[in-house]
Short mmCIF file of C-alpha atoms and ligand atoms in Angstrom, two decimals:
data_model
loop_
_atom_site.label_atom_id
_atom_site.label_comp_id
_atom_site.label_asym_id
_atom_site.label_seq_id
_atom_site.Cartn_x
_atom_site.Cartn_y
_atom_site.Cartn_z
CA UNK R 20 0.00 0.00 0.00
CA UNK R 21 1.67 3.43 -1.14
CA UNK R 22 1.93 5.71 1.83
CA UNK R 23 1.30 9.41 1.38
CA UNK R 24 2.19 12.32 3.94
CA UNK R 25 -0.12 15.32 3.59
CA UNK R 26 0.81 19.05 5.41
CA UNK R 27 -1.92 20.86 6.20
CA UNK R 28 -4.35 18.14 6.20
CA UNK R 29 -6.89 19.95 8.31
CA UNK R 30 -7.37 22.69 5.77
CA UNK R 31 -9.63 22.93 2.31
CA UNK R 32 -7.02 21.08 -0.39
CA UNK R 33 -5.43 18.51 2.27
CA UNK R 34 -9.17 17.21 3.45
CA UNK R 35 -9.99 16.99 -0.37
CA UNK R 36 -6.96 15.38 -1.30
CA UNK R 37 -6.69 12.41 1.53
CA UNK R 38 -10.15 11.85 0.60
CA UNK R 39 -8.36 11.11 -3.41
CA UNK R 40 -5.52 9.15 -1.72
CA UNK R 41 -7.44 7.18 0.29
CA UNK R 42 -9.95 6.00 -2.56
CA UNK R 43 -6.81 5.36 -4.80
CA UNK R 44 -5.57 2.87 -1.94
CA UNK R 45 -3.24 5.08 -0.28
CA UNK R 46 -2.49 4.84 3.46
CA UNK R 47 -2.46 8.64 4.44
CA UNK R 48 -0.80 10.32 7.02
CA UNK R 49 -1.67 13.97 7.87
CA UNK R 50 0.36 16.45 10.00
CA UNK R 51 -1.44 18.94 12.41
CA UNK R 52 -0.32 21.48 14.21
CA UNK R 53 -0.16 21.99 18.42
CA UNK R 54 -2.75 24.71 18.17
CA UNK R 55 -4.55 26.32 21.30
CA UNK R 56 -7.91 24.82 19.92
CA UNK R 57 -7.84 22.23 17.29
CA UNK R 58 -10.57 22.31 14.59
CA UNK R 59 -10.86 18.96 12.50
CA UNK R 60 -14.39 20.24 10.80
CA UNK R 61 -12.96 19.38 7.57
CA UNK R 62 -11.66 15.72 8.09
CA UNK R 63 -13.91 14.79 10.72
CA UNK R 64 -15.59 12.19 8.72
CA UNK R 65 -12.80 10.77 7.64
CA UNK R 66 -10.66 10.70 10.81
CA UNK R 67 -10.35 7.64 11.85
CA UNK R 68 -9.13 5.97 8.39
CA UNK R 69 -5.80 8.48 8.36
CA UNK R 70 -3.22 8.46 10.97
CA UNK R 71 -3.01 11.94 12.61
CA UNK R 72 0.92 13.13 13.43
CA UNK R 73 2.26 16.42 15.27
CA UNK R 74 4.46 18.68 13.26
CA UNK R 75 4.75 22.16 12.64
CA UNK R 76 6.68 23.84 9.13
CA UNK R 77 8.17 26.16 11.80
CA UNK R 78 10.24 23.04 13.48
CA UNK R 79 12.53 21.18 11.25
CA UNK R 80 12.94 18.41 14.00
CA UNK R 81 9.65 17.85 14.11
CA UNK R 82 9.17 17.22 10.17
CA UNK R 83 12.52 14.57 10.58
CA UNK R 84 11.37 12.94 13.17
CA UNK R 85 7.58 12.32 11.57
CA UNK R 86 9.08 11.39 7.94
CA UNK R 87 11.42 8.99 9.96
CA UNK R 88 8.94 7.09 11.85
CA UNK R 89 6.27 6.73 9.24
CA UNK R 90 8.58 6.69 6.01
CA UNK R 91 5.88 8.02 3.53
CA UNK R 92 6.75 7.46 -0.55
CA UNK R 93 5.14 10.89 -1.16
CA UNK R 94 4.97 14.18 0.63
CA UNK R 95 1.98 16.99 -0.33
CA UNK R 96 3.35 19.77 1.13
CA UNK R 97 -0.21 22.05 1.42
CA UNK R 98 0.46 23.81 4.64
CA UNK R 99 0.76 27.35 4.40
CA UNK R 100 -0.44 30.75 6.03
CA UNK R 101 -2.68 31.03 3.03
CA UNK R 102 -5.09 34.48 3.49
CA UNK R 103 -3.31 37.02 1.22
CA UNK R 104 -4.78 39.58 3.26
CA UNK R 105 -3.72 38.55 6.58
CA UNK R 106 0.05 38.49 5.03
CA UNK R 107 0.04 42.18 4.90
CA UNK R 108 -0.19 42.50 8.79
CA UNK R 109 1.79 39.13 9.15
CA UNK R 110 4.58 39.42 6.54
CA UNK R 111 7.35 37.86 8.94
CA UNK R 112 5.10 35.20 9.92
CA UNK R 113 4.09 34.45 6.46
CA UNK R 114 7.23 33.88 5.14
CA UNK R 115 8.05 31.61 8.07
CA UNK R 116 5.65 29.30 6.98
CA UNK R 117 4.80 29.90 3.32
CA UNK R 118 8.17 31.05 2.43
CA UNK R 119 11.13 29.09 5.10
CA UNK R 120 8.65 26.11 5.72
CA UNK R 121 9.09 24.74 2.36
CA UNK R 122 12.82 24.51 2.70
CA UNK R 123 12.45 23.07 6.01
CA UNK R 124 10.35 20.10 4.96
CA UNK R 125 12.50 19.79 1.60
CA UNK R 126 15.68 19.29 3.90
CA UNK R 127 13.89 17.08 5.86
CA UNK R 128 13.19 14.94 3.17
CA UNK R 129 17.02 15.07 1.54
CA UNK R 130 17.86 14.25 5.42
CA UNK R 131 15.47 11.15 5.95
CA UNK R 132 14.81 9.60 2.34
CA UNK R 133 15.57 11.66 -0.55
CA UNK R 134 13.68 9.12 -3.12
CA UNK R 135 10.27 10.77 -1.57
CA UNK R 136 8.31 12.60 -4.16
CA UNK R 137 7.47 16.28 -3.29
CA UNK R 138 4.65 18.27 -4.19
CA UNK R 139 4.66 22.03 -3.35
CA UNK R 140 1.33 24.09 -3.53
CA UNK R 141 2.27 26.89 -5.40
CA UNK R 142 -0.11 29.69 -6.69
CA UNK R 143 -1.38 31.92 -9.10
CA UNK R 144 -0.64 34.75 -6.53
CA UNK R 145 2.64 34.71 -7.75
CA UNK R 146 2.28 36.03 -11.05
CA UNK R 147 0.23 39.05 -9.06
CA UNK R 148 0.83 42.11 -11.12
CA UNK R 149 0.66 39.48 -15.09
CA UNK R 150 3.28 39.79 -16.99
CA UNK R 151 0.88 38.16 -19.54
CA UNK R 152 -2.15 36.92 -20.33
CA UNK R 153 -3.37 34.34 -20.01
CA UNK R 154 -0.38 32.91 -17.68
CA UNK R 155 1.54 29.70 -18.23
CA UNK R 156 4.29 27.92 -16.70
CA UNK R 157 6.87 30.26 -18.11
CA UNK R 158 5.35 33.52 -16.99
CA UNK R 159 7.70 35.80 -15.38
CA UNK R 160 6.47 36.51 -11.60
CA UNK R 161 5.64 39.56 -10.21
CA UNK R 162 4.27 39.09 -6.67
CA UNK R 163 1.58 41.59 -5.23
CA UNK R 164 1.56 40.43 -1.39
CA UNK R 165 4.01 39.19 1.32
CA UNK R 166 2.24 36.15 0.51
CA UNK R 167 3.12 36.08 -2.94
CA UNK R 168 6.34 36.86 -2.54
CA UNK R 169 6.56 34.17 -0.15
CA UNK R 170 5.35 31.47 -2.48
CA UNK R 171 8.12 32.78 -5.05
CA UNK R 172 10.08 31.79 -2.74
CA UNK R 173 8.49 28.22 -2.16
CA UNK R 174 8.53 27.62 -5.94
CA UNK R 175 12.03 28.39 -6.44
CA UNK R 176 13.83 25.84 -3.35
CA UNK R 177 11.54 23.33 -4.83
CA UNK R 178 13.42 23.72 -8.04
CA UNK R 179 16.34 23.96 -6.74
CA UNK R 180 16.17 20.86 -4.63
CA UNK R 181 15.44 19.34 -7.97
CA UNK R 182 18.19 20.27 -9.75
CA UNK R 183 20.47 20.33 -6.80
CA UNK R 184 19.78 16.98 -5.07
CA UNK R 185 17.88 15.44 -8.18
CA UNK R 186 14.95 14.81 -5.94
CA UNK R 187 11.48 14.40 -7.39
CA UNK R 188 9.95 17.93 -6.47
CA UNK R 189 7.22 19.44 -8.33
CA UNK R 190 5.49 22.53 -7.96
CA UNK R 191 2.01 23.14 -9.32
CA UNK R 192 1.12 26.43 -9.67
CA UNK R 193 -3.00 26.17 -8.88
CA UNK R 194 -5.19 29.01 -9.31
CA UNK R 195 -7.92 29.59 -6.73
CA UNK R 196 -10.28 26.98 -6.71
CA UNK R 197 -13.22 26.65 -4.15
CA UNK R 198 -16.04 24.46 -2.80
CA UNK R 199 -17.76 24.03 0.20
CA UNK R 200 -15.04 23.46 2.38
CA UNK R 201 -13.34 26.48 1.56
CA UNK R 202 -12.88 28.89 4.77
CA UNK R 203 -15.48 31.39 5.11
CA UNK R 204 -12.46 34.52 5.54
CA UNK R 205 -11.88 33.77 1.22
CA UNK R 206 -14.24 35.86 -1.12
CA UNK R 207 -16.47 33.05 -2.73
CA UNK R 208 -17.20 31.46 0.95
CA UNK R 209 -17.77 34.87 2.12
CA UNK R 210 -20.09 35.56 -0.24
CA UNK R 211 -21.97 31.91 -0.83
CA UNK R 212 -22.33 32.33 3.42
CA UNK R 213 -23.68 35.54 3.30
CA UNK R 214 -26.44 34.75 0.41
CA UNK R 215 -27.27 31.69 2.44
CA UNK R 216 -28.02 34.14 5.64
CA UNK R 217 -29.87 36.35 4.34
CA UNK R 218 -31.83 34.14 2.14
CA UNK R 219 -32.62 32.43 5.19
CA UNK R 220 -33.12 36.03 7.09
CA UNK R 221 -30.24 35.74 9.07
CA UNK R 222 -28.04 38.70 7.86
CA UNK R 223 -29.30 41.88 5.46
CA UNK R 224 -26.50 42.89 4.05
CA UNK R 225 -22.73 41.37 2.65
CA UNK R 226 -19.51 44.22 2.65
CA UNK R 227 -17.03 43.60 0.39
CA UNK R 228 -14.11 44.87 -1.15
CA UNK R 229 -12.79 45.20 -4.68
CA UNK R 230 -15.96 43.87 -6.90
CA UNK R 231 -13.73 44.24 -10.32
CA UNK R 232 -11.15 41.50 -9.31
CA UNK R 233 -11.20 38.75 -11.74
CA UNK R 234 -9.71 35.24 -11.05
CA UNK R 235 -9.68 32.09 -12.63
CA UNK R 236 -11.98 30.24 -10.36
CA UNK R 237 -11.70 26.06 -10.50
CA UNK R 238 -13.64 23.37 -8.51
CA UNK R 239 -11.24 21.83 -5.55
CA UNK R 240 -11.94 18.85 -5.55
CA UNK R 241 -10.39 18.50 -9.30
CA UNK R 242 -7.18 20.21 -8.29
CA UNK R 243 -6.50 17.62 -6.17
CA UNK R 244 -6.26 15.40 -8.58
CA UNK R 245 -4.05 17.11 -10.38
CA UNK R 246 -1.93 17.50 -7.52
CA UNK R 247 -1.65 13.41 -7.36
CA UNK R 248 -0.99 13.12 -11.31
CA UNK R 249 2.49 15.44 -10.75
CA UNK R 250 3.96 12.60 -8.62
CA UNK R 251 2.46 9.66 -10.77
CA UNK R 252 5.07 11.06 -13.88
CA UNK R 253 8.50 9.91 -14.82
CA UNK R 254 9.98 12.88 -14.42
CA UNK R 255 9.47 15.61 -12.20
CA UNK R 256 7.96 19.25 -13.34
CA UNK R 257 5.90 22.28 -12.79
CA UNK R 258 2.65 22.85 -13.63
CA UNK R 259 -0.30 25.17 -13.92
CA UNK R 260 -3.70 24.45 -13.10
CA UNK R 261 -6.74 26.50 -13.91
CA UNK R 262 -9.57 26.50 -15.67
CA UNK R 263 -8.73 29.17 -18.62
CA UNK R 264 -11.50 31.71 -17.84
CA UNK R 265 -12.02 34.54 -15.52
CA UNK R 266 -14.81 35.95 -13.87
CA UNK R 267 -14.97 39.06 -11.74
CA UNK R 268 -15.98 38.77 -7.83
CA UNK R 269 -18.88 41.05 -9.11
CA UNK R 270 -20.28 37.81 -11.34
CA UNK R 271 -19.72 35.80 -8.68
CA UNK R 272 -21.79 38.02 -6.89
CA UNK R 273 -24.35 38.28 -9.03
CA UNK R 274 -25.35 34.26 -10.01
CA UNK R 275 -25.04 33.56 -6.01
CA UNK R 276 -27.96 36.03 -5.29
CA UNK R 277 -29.59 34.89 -8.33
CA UNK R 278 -29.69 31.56 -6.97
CA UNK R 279 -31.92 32.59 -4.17
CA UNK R 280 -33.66 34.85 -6.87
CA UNK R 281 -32.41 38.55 -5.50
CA UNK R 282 -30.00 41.15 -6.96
CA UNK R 283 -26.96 41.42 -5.67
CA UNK R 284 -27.04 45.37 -5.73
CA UNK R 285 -29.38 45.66 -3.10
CA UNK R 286 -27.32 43.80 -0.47
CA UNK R 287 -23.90 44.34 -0.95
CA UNK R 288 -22.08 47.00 0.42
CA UNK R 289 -18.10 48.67 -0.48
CA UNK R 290 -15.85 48.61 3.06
CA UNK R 291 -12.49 49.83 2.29
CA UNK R 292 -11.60 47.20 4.88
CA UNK R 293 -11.56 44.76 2.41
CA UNK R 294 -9.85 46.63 0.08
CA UNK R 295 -5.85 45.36 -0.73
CA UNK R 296 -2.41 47.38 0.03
CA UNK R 297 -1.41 46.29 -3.65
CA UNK R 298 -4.26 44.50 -5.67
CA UNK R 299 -4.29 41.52 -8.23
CA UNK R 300 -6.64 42.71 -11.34
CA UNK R 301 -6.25 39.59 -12.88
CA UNK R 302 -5.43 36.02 -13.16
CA UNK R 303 -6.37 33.59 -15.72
CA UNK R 304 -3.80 30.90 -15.81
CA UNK R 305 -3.29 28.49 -19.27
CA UNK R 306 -3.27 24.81 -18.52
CA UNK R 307 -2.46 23.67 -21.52
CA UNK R 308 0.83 21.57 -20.36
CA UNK R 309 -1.45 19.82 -17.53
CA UNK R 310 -3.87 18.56 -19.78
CA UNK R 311 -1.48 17.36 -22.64
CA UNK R 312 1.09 15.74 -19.94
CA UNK R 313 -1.14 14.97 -17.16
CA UNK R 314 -4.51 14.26 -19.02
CA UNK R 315 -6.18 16.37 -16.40
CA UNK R 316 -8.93 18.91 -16.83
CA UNK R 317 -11.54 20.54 -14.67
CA UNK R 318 -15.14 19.09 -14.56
CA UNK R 319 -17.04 21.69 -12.78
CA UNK R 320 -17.74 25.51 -14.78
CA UNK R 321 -17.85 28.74 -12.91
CA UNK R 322 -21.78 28.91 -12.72
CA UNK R 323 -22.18 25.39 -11.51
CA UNK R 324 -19.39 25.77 -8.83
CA UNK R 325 -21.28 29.34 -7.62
CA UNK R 326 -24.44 27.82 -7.59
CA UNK R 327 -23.64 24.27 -5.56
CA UNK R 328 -21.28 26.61 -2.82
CA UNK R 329 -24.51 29.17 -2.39
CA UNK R 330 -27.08 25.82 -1.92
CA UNK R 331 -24.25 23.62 0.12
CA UNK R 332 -24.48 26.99 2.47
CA UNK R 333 -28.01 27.11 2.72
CA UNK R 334 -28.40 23.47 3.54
CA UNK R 335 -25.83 24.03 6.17
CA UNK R 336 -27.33 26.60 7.76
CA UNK R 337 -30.98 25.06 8.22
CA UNK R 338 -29.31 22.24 9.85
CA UNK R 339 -27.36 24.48 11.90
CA UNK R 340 -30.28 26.52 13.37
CA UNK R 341 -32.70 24.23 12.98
CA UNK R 342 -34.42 25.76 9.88
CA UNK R 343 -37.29 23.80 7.86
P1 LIG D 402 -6.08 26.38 4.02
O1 LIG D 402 -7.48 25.87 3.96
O2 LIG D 402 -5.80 27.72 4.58
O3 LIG D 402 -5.21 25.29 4.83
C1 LIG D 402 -3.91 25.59 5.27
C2 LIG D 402 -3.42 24.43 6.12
O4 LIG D 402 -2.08 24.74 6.57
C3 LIG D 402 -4.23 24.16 7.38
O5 LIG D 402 -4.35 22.77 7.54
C4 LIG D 402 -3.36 24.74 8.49
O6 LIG D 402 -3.53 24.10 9.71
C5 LIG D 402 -1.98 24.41 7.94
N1 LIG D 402 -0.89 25.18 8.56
C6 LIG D 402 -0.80 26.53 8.66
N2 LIG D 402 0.36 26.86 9.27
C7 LIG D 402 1.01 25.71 9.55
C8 LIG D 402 2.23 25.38 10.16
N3 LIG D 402 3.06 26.32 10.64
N4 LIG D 402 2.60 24.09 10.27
C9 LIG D 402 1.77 23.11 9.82
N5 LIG D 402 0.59 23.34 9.25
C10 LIG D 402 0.21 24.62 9.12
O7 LIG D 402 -5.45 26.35 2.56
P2 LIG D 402 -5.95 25.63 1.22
O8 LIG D 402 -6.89 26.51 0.50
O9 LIG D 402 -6.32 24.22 1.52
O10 LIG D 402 -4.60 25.65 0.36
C11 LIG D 402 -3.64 24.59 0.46
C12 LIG D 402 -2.30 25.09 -0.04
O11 LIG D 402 -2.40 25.49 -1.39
C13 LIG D 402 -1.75 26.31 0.71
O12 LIG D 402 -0.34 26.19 0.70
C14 LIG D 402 -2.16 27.48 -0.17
O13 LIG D 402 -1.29 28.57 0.05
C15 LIG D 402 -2.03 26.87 -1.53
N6 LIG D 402 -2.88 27.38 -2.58
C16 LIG D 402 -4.23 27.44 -2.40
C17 LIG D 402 -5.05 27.86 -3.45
C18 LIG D 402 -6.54 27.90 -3.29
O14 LIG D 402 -7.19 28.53 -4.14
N7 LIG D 402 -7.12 27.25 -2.28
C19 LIG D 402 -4.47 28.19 -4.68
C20 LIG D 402 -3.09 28.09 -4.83
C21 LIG D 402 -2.30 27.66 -3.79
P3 LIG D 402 -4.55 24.66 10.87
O15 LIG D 402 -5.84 23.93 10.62
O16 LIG D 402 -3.86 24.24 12.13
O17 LIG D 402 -4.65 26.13 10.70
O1 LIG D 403 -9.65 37.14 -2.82
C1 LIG D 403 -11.28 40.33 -3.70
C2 LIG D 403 -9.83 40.38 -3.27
O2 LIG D 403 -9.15 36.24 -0.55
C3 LIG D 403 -10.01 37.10 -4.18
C4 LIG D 403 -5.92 31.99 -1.65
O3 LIG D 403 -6.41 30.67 -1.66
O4 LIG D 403 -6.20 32.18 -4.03
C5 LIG D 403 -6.56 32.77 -2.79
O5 LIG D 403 -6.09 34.11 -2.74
C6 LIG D 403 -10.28 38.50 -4.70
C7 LIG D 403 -9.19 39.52 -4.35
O6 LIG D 403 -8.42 34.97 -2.63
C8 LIG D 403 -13.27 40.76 -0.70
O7 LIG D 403 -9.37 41.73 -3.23
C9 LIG D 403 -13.19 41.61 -2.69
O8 LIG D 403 -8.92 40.30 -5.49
O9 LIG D 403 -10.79 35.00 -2.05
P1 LIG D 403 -9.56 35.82 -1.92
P2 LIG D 403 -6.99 35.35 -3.22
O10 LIG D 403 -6.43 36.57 -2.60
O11 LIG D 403 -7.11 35.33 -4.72
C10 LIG D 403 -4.79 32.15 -4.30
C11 LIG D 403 -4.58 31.45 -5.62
C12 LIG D 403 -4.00 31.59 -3.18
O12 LIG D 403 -2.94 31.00 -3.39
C13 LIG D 403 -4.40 31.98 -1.80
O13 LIG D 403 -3.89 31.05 -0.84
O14 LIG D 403 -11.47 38.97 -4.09
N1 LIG D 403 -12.23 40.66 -2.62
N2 LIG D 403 -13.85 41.68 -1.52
C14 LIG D 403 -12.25 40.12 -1.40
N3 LIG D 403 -11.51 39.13 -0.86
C15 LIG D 403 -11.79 38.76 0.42
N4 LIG D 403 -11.08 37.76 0.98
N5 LIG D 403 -12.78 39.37 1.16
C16 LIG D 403 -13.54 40.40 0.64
O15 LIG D 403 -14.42 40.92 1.32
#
């Protein structure tokens, strides 16, 4: 049975993804973190077919000593401080873990077995401020956020362990993609929540930031996938993922409220708040190489995806308070 470790197994990408390994046969071993209260909402139903393991990306020991008692044949490395907006008032931080953590658990790996595959979650966020459109694997980068900036960083030790050590490290370079489990602090959460409230008459009105911000919006539970198809190759390599069309947080705005049958202008309200130190207009990524190499490509469209999140949140919310 192939054994799979998996970083940040508690958030969106690592509960989807054990889920993958552990219908492909996998045994799966996730890493979690000593916080002050531990939230497993996202893997609860799932929990007691993975082995759980303490680690943190700030403590190299820790990541030696977990890869050396469970030897795992693959390592996802998902963990991150992902929330571009929190990176702005926690740049140091950020790059601890987003940034310094990926070198950690690379060394660990050349320490303990360096025949493990890697896979590092890179992102669209680096190519911030485009270079060109739409965006492919040879894009130059031009970072917009501490975060960003950060996963520059992570991209570029992957590669070099690569062509330093000649270990199997890829990094795919995913643009956002969403679903139900993605945390409610992300725009397409936010919003899907908020329709879901005040359908239900639980909130009036949703603040947001930039409306005009368009990204290239994919359906997690196929990135996943993707993720596991960069470690099934002969050879190691980079890829981007993405769906190859953009939509505006505006048009996400408008087919969730349509789903419930309102218009979005009369609920939303601007709070500079939300609004970014340095913005990204726009991503739209070109997955071209991943679906001629990899034979992957997304199976959920943009109005679909908006439409299950919005009804997912409604459904959780009438079980939550109890709603008919
Ligand atoms: P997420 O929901 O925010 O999950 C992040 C995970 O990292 C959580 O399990 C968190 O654990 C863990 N973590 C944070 N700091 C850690 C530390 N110091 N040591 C160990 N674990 C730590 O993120 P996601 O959306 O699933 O994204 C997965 C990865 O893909 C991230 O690296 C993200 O930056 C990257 N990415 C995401 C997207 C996207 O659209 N979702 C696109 C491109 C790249 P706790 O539960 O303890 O907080
Ligand atoms: O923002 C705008 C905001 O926070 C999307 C992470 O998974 O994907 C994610 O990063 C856009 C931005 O995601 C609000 O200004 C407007 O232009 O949902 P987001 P993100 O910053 O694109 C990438 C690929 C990652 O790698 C990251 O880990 O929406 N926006 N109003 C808002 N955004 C938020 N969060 N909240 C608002 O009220």
């Amino acid at each position: 049975m192939p054994k799979a470790l998996i970083t940040g197994i508690t958030g969106q990408d690592g509960s989807h993804l054990a889920e993958f390994l552990l219908e492909q046969g996998y045994e799966v071993v996730g890493m979690v973190r000593r916080t002050s209260t531990i939230r497993f909402d996202r893997i609860r139903h799932f929990q007691d077919r993975v082995t759980l393991v303490s680690g943190d990306l700030l403590d190299e020991v820790s990541l030696i000593h977990l890869l050396r008692e469970h030897r795992p044949q693959e390592v996802y490395n998902l963990a991150a401080q992902s929330f571009v907006q929190a990176s702005w008032s926690q740049p140091v931080f950020t790059g601890e873990v987003t940034a310094l953590g990926v070198t950690r658990i690379l060394d660990a790996i050349r320490i303990v077995d360096p025949e493990i595959r890697f896979y590092q979650a890179s992102s669209s966020e680096m190519f911030g401020k485009v270079r060109e459109v739409p965006q492919t694997e040879l894009t130059p980068f031009h970072p917009r956020s501490p975060y960003g900036v950060a996963k520059v960083y992570g991209h570029w030790i992957t590669i070099n362990y690569r062509e330093s050590y000649g270990m199997y490290a890829c990094s795919g370079i995913l643009f956002n993609h969403e679903g139900a489990r993605r945390g409610v602090e992300f725009v397409t959460r936010k919003i899907s929540d908020a329709v879901a409230r005040i359908h239900l008459g639980l909130q009036q009105e949703l603040a947001l930031g930039n409306l005009d911000a368009k990204r290239d919006w994919g359906w997690a539970p196929d990135y996943v996938r993707a993720m596991w198809l960069m470690l099934q190759q002969d050879e190691p390599d980079d890829y981007v993922i993405a769906t190859g069309e953009a939509h505006s947080v505006r048009e996400f705005c408008q087919i969730a409220f349509d789903q419930v049958g309102r218009d979005y202008r009369e609920h939303v309200v601007i709070d500079e708040r939300f609004l970014r130190p340095a913005e990204v207009d726009l991503l739209i990524g070109d997955p071209t190489k991943a679906r001629e190499q990899l034979g992957w490509q997304p199976t959920i469209g943009f109005e679909d995806m908006v439409r299950r999140m919005v009804d997912n949140d409604i459904r959780l919310l009438k079980e939550e308070h109890d709603l008919p």
